[in-house]
Tab-separated table of C-alpha atoms in Angstrom:
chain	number	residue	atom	x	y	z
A	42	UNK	CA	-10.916	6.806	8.235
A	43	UNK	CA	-8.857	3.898	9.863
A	44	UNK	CA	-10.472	5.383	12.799
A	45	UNK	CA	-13.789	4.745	12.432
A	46	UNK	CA	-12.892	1.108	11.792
A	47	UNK	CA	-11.059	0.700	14.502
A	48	UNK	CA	-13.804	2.094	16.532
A	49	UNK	CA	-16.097	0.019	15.262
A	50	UNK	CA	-13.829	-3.071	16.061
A	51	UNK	CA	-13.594	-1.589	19.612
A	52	UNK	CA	-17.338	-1.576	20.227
A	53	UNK	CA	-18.296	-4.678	18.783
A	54	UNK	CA	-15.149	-7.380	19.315
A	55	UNK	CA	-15.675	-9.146	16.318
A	56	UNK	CA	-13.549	-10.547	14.258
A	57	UNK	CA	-14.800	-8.863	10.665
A	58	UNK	CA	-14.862	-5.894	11.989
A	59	UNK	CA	-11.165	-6.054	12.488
A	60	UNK	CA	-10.304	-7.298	9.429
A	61	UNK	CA	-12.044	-4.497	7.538
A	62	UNK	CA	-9.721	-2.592	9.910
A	63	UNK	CA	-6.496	-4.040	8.764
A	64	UNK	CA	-7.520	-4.254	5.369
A	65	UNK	CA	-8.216	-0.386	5.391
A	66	UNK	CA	-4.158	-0.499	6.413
A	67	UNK	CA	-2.552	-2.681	4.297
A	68	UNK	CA	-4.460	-0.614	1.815
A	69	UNK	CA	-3.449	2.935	2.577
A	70	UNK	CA	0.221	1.370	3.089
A	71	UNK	CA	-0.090	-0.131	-0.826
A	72	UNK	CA	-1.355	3.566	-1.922
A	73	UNK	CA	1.634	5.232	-0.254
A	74	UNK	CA	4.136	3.344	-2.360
A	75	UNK	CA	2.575	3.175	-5.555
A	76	UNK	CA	2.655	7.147	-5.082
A	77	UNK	CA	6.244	7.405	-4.436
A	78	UNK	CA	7.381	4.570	-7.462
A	79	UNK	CA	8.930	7.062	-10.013
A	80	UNK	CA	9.373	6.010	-13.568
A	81	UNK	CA	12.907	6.226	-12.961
A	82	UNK	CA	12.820	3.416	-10.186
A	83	UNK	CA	11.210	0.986	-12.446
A	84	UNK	CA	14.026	0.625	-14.738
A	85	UNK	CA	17.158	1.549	-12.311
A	86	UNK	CA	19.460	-0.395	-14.747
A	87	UNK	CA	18.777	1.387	-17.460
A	88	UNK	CA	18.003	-1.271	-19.516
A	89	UNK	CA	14.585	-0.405	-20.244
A	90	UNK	CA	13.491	0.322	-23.557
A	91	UNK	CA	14.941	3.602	-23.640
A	92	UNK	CA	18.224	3.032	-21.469
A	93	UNK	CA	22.014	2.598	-21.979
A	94	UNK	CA	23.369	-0.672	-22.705
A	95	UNK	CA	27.096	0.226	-22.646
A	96	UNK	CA	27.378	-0.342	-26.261
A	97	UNK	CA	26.378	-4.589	-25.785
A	98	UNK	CA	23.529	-5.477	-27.738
């Protein structure tokens, strides 16, 4: 899909055209990492509301 945009930038030169481009990026890049966030990652210290506090309170 980036593609097309691109294309589209490429035939016409203007500006919004390459925004919608780079926009169509930064959003595929902000998919990709929200699909590889694990639960796991969110509370690496384990001090979430299920985790290990070493016995402190």
């Amino acid at each position: 899909m980036e593609e097309k945009y691109w294309k589209q930038f490429m035939k016409t030169g203007r500006i919004v055209d390459y925004l919608h481009y780079r926009g169509m990026q930064i959003c595929y890049r902000v998919m990709e990492r929200s699909q590889k966030k694990t639960y796991e990652s969110d509370y690496r210290d384990g001090h979430g509301a299920f985790g290990n506090s070493g016995g402190r309170l």
